[in-house]
PDB file of C-alpha atoms in Angstrom:
ATOM      1  CA  MET A 270     -68.068  54.649  -6.683  1.00  0.00           C
ATOM      2  CA  ARG A 271     -66.652  51.429  -5.250  1.00  0.00           C
ATOM      3  CA  LEU A 272     -63.112  52.829  -5.416  1.00  0.00           C
ATOM      4  CA  PHE A 273     -64.217  55.991  -3.600  1.00  0.00           C
ATOM      5  CA  PHE A 274     -65.807  53.996  -0.762  1.00  0.00           C
ATOM      6  CA  SER A 275     -62.732  51.743  -0.565  1.00  0.00           C
ATOM      7  CA  PHE A 276     -60.484  54.796  -0.300  1.00  0.00           C
ATOM      8  CA  LEU A 277     -62.771  56.349   2.325  1.00  0.00           C
ATOM      9  CA  ALA A 278     -62.933  53.143   4.397  1.00  0.00           C
ATOM     10  CA  GLY A 279     -59.162  52.605   4.184  1.00  0.00           C
ATOM     11  CA  GLY A 280     -58.465  56.193   5.182  1.00  0.00           C
ATOM     12  CA  LEU A 281     -60.875  55.956   8.119  1.00  0.00           C
ATOM     13  CA  PHE A 282     -59.313  52.650   9.189  1.00  0.00           C
ATOM     14  CA  GLY A 283     -55.767  54.059   8.963  1.00  0.00           C
ATOM     15  CA  ALA A 284     -56.741  57.199  10.887  1.00  0.00           C
ATOM     16  CA  GLY A 285     -58.353  55.036  13.565  1.00  0.00           C
ATOM     17  CA  LEU A 286     -55.217  52.922  13.865  1.00  0.00           C
ATOM     18  CA  PHE A 287     -53.074  56.029  14.249  1.00  0.00           C
ATOM     19  CA  ILE A 288     -55.362  57.814  16.726  1.00  0.00           C
ATOM     20  CA  SER A 289     -55.852  54.685  18.856  1.00  0.00           C
ATOM     21  CA  GLY A 290     -52.120  54.010  19.153  1.00  0.00           C
ATOM     22  CA  MET A 291     -52.181  50.723  17.215  1.00  0.00           C
ATOM     23  CA  THR A 292     -49.300  51.992  15.049  1.00  0.00           C
ATOM     24  CA  ASP A 293     -47.139  52.617  18.144  1.00  0.00           C
ATOM     25  CA  THR A 294     -45.100  49.429  18.566  1.00  0.00           C
ATOM     26  CA  ILE A 295     -44.234  50.231  22.199  1.00  0.00           C
ATOM     27  CA  LYS A 296     -47.926  50.603  23.085  1.00  0.00           C
ATOM     28  CA  VAL A 297     -48.843  47.341  21.332  1.00  0.00           C
ATOM     29  CA  GLN A 298     -46.010  45.437  23.002  1.00  0.00           C
ATOM     30  CA  GLY A 299     -47.126  46.960  26.324  1.00  0.00           C
ATOM     31  CA  TRP A 300     -50.596  45.514  25.692  1.00  0.00           C
ATOM     32  CA  LEU A 301     -49.099  42.083  25.022  1.00  0.00           C
ATOM     33  CA  ASP A 302     -46.810  42.164  28.097  1.00  0.00           C
ATOM     34  CA  VAL A 303     -49.397  40.875  30.594  1.00  0.00           C
ATOM     35  CA  PHE A 304     -46.753  39.708  33.086  1.00  0.00           C
ATOM     36  CA  GLY A 305     -44.679  42.893  32.949  1.00  0.00           C
ATOM     37  CA  ASP A 306     -45.575  46.556  32.453  1.00  0.00           C
ATOM     38  CA  TRP A 307     -49.038  45.840  31.024  1.00  0.00           C
ATOM     39  CA  ASP A 308     -50.882  48.649  29.221  1.00  0.00           C
ATOM     40  CA  PRO A 309     -54.614  47.786  29.103  1.00  0.00           C
ATOM     41  CA  THR A 310     -55.680  50.787  26.968  1.00  0.00           C
ATOM     42  CA  LEU A 311     -55.814  48.809  23.721  1.00  0.00           C
ATOM     43  CA  ALA A 312     -58.621  46.716  25.254  1.00  0.00           C
ATOM     44  CA  PHE A 313     -60.803  49.797  24.790  1.00  0.00           C
ATOM     45  CA  VAL A 314     -59.684  50.030  21.153  1.00  0.00           C
ATOM     46  CA  MET A 315     -60.617  46.391  20.571  1.00  0.00           C
ATOM     47  CA  GLY A 316     -63.932  46.790  22.377  1.00  0.00           C
ATOM     48  CA  GLY A 317     -64.571  49.949  20.387  1.00  0.00           C
ATOM     49  CA  ALA A 318     -64.139  47.895  17.214  1.00  0.00           C
ATOM     50  CA  ILE A 319     -65.807  44.623  18.171  1.00  0.00           C
ATOM     51  CA  ILE A 320     -69.032  46.053  19.612  1.00  0.00           C
ATOM     52  CA  PRO A 321     -69.992  48.251  16.612  1.00  0.00           C
ATOM     53  CA  MET A 322     -69.001  45.492  14.160  1.00  0.00           C
ATOM     54  CA  PHE A 323     -71.204  42.999  15.989  1.00  0.00           C
ATOM     55  CA  ILE A 324     -74.121  45.406  15.625  1.00  0.00           C
ATOM     56  CA  ALA A 325     -73.253  46.123  11.975  1.00  0.00           C
ATOM     57  CA  TRP A 326     -73.188  42.383  11.129  1.00  0.00           C
ATOM     58  CA  GLN A 327     -76.700  42.083  12.572  1.00  0.00           C
ATOM     59  CA  PHE A 328     -77.882  44.652  10.008  1.00  0.00           C
ATOM     60  CA  THR A 329     -76.313  42.792   7.062  1.00  0.00           C
ATOM     61  CA  LYS A 330     -78.645  39.795   7.301  1.00  0.00           C
ATOM     62  CA  GLY A 331     -80.748  39.674   4.157  1.00  0.00           C
ATOM     63  CA  ARG A 332     -79.018  42.697   2.610  1.00  0.00           C
ATOM     64  CA  ALA A 333     -76.347  43.351  -0.007  1.00  0.00           C
ATOM     65  CA  PRO A 334     -73.489  45.895   0.104  1.00  0.00           C
ATOM     66  CA  LEU A 335     -74.302  49.315  -1.351  1.00  0.00           C
ATOM     67  CA  VAL A 336     -71.507  49.088  -3.919  1.00  0.00           C
ATOM     68  CA  GLY A 337     -72.277  45.564  -5.152  1.00  0.00           C
ATOM     69  CA  GLY A 338     -70.982  42.117  -4.448  1.00  0.00           C
ATOM     70  CA  ALA A 339     -71.936  40.156  -1.357  1.00  0.00           C
ATOM     71  CA  PHE A 340     -71.011  40.144   2.287  1.00  0.00           C
ATOM     72  CA  PRO A 341     -68.523  37.384   3.165  1.00  0.00           C
ATOM     73  CA  SER A 342     -69.841  34.161   4.646  1.00  0.00           C
ATOM     74  CA  PRO A 343     -69.210  33.538   8.340  1.00  0.00           C
ATOM     75  CA  ALA A 344     -65.965  31.747   9.108  1.00  0.00           C
ATOM     76  CA  ARG A 345     -66.008  28.013   9.692  1.00  0.00           C
ATOM     77  CA  PRO A 346     -66.373  27.378  13.425  1.00  0.00           C
ATOM     78  CA  GLU A 347     -64.003  24.399  13.699  1.00  0.00           C
ATOM     79  CA  LEU A 348     -60.366  24.574  14.667  1.00  0.00           C
ATOM     80  CA  ASP A 349     -57.996  23.150  12.094  1.00  0.00           C
ATOM     81  CA  HIS A 350     -54.245  23.174  11.517  1.00  0.00           C
ATOM     82  CA  ARG A 351     -54.487  26.218   9.199  1.00  0.00           C
ATOM     83  CA  LEU A 352     -56.271  28.335  11.793  1.00  0.00           C
ATOM     84  CA  ILE A 353     -53.949  27.301  14.609  1.00  0.00           C
ATOM     85  CA  THR A 354     -50.747  27.721  12.573  1.00  0.00           C
ATOM     86  CA  GLY A 355     -51.876  31.063  11.167  1.00  0.00           C
ATOM     87  CA  SER A 356     -52.872  32.332  14.601  1.00  0.00           C
ATOM     88  CA  VAL A 357     -49.555  31.308  16.140  1.00  0.00           C
ATOM     89  CA  MET A 358     -47.543  32.937  13.345  1.00  0.00           C
ATOM     90  CA  PHE A 359     -49.652  36.101  13.435  1.00  0.00           C
ATOM     91  CA  GLY A 360     -49.285  36.300  17.220  1.00  0.00           C
ATOM     92  CA  MET A 361     -45.524  35.740  17.085  1.00  0.00           C
ATOM     93  CA  GLY A 362     -45.077  38.494  14.513  1.00  0.00           C
ATOM     94  CA  TRP A 363     -47.360  40.848  16.391  1.00  0.00           C
ATOM     95  CA  GLY A 364     -45.644  40.162  19.713  1.00  0.00           C
ATOM     96  CA  LEU A 365     -42.080  40.397  18.418  1.00  0.00           C
ATOM     97  CA  VAL A 366     -42.526  43.517  16.317  1.00  0.00           C
ATOM     98  CA  GLY A 367     -45.657  45.156  17.741  1.00  0.00           C
ATOM     99  CA  LEU A 368     -47.315  45.536  14.345  1.00  0.00           C
ATOM    100  CA  CYS A 369     -49.876  43.595  12.358  1.00  0.00           C
ATOM    101  CA  PRO A 370     -50.842  44.064   8.684  1.00  0.00           C
ATOM    102  CA  GLY A 371     -53.100  47.116   9.001  1.00  0.00           C
ATOM    103  CA  PRO A 372     -50.836  49.165  11.270  1.00  0.00           C
ATOM    104  CA  VAL A 373     -47.663  48.251   9.351  1.00  0.00           C
ATOM    105  CA  ILE A 374     -49.147  49.757   6.203  1.00  0.00           C
ATOM    106  CA  ALA A 375     -50.433  52.785   8.136  1.00  0.00           C
ATOM    107  CA  SER A 376     -47.016  53.349   9.749  1.00  0.00           C
ATOM    108  CA  ILE A 377     -44.834  52.730   6.681  1.00  0.00           C
ATOM    109  CA  THR A 378     -44.188  56.462   6.248  1.00  0.00           C
ATOM    110  CA  TYR A 379     -42.623  57.030   9.667  1.00  0.00           C
ATOM    111  CA  ASN A 380     -41.250  53.686  10.871  1.00  0.00           C
ATOM    112  CA  GLY A 381     -38.088  53.897   8.777  1.00  0.00           C
ATOM    113  CA  TRP A 382     -36.340  50.928   7.217  1.00  0.00           C
ATOM    114  CA  GLU A 383     -37.497  48.573   9.992  1.00  0.00           C
ATOM    115  CA  GLY A 384     -41.111  49.139   8.942  1.00  0.00           C
ATOM    116  CA  VAL A 385     -40.244  48.525   5.298  1.00  0.00           C
ATOM    117  CA  LEU A 386     -38.318  45.358   6.223  1.00  0.00           C
ATOM    118  CA  PHE A 387     -41.234  44.065   8.294  1.00  0.00           C
ATOM    119  CA  MET A 388     -43.683  44.819   5.494  1.00  0.00           C
ATOM    120  CA  LEU A 389     -41.503  42.935   2.988  1.00  0.00           C
ATOM    121  CA  ALA A 390     -41.278  39.966   5.370  1.00  0.00           C
ATOM    122  CA  MET A 391     -45.039  40.104   5.882  1.00  0.00           C
ATOM    123  CA  ILE A 392     -45.660  40.093   2.119  1.00  0.00           C
ATOM    124  CA  ALA A 393     -43.229  37.184   1.698  1.00  0.00           C
ATOM    125  CA  GLY A 394     -45.173  35.266   4.346  1.00  0.00           C
ATOM    126  CA  MET A 395     -48.457  36.012   2.593  1.00  0.00           C
ATOM    127  CA  VAL A 396     -47.019  34.765  -0.698  1.00  0.00           C
ATOM    128  CA  ALA A 397     -45.618  31.604   0.929  1.00  0.00           C
ATOM    129  CA  ALA A 398     -48.750  30.829   2.977  1.00  0.00           C
ATOM    130  CA  PRO A 399     -50.853  29.151   0.240  1.00  0.00           C
ATOM    131  CA  LYS A 400     -48.078  26.711  -0.728  1.00  0.00           C
ATOM    132  CA  THR A 401     -47.313  26.007   2.933  1.00  0.00           C
ATOM    133  CA  GLY A 402     -51.022  25.398   3.537  1.00  0.00           C
ATOM    134  CA  GLU A 403     -51.149  22.898   0.646  1.00  0.00           C
ATOM    135  CA  GLN A 404     -48.151  21.054   2.097  1.00  0.00           C
ATOM    136  CA  LEU A 405     -49.784  20.934   5.551  1.00  0.00           C
ATOM    137  CA  ASP A 406     -52.993  19.608   3.970  1.00  0.00           C
ATOM    138  CA  HIS A 407     -50.986  16.915   2.187  1.00  0.00           C
ATOM    139  CA  ILE A 408     -49.261  15.909   5.440  1.00  0.00           C
ATOM    140  CA  ALA A 409     -52.582  15.883   7.317  1.00  0.00           C
ATOM    141  CA  ALA A 410     -54.193  13.726   4.604  1.00  0.00           C
ATOM    142  CA  LYS A 411     -51.433  11.108   4.983  1.00  0.00           C
ATOM    143  CA  ALA A 412     -51.877  10.917   8.757  1.00  0.00           C
TER     144      ALA A 412
END
């Protein structure tokens, strides 16, 4: 049952990315180009995601997921070097290529070799991130 709901949620997420234009690199880069030919339409996509999720999180208090497990704990509110470094790297990748992890997987079938190359680079970054984080922690502990 859990696998079915995971498949359903992933399919719905991928369809939403495609329909909203989040898999169109030109549209995403247009959203990020605030000083040039800015395309504000993705603000509606983000609002259409943030508002229902805020409401959904309100309903999770004191409940458990239908398929078992537990809802994740809220993120730590403080800014640290991991959050800042990760945000900068995510933003650079998103701005340069116009794709982030969800849309790159959704668009892998029609983005050609560039999409595959980006996905491989993204996976390499995900594999390298824990070791890099440990090294940053070590450096921060010395300071």
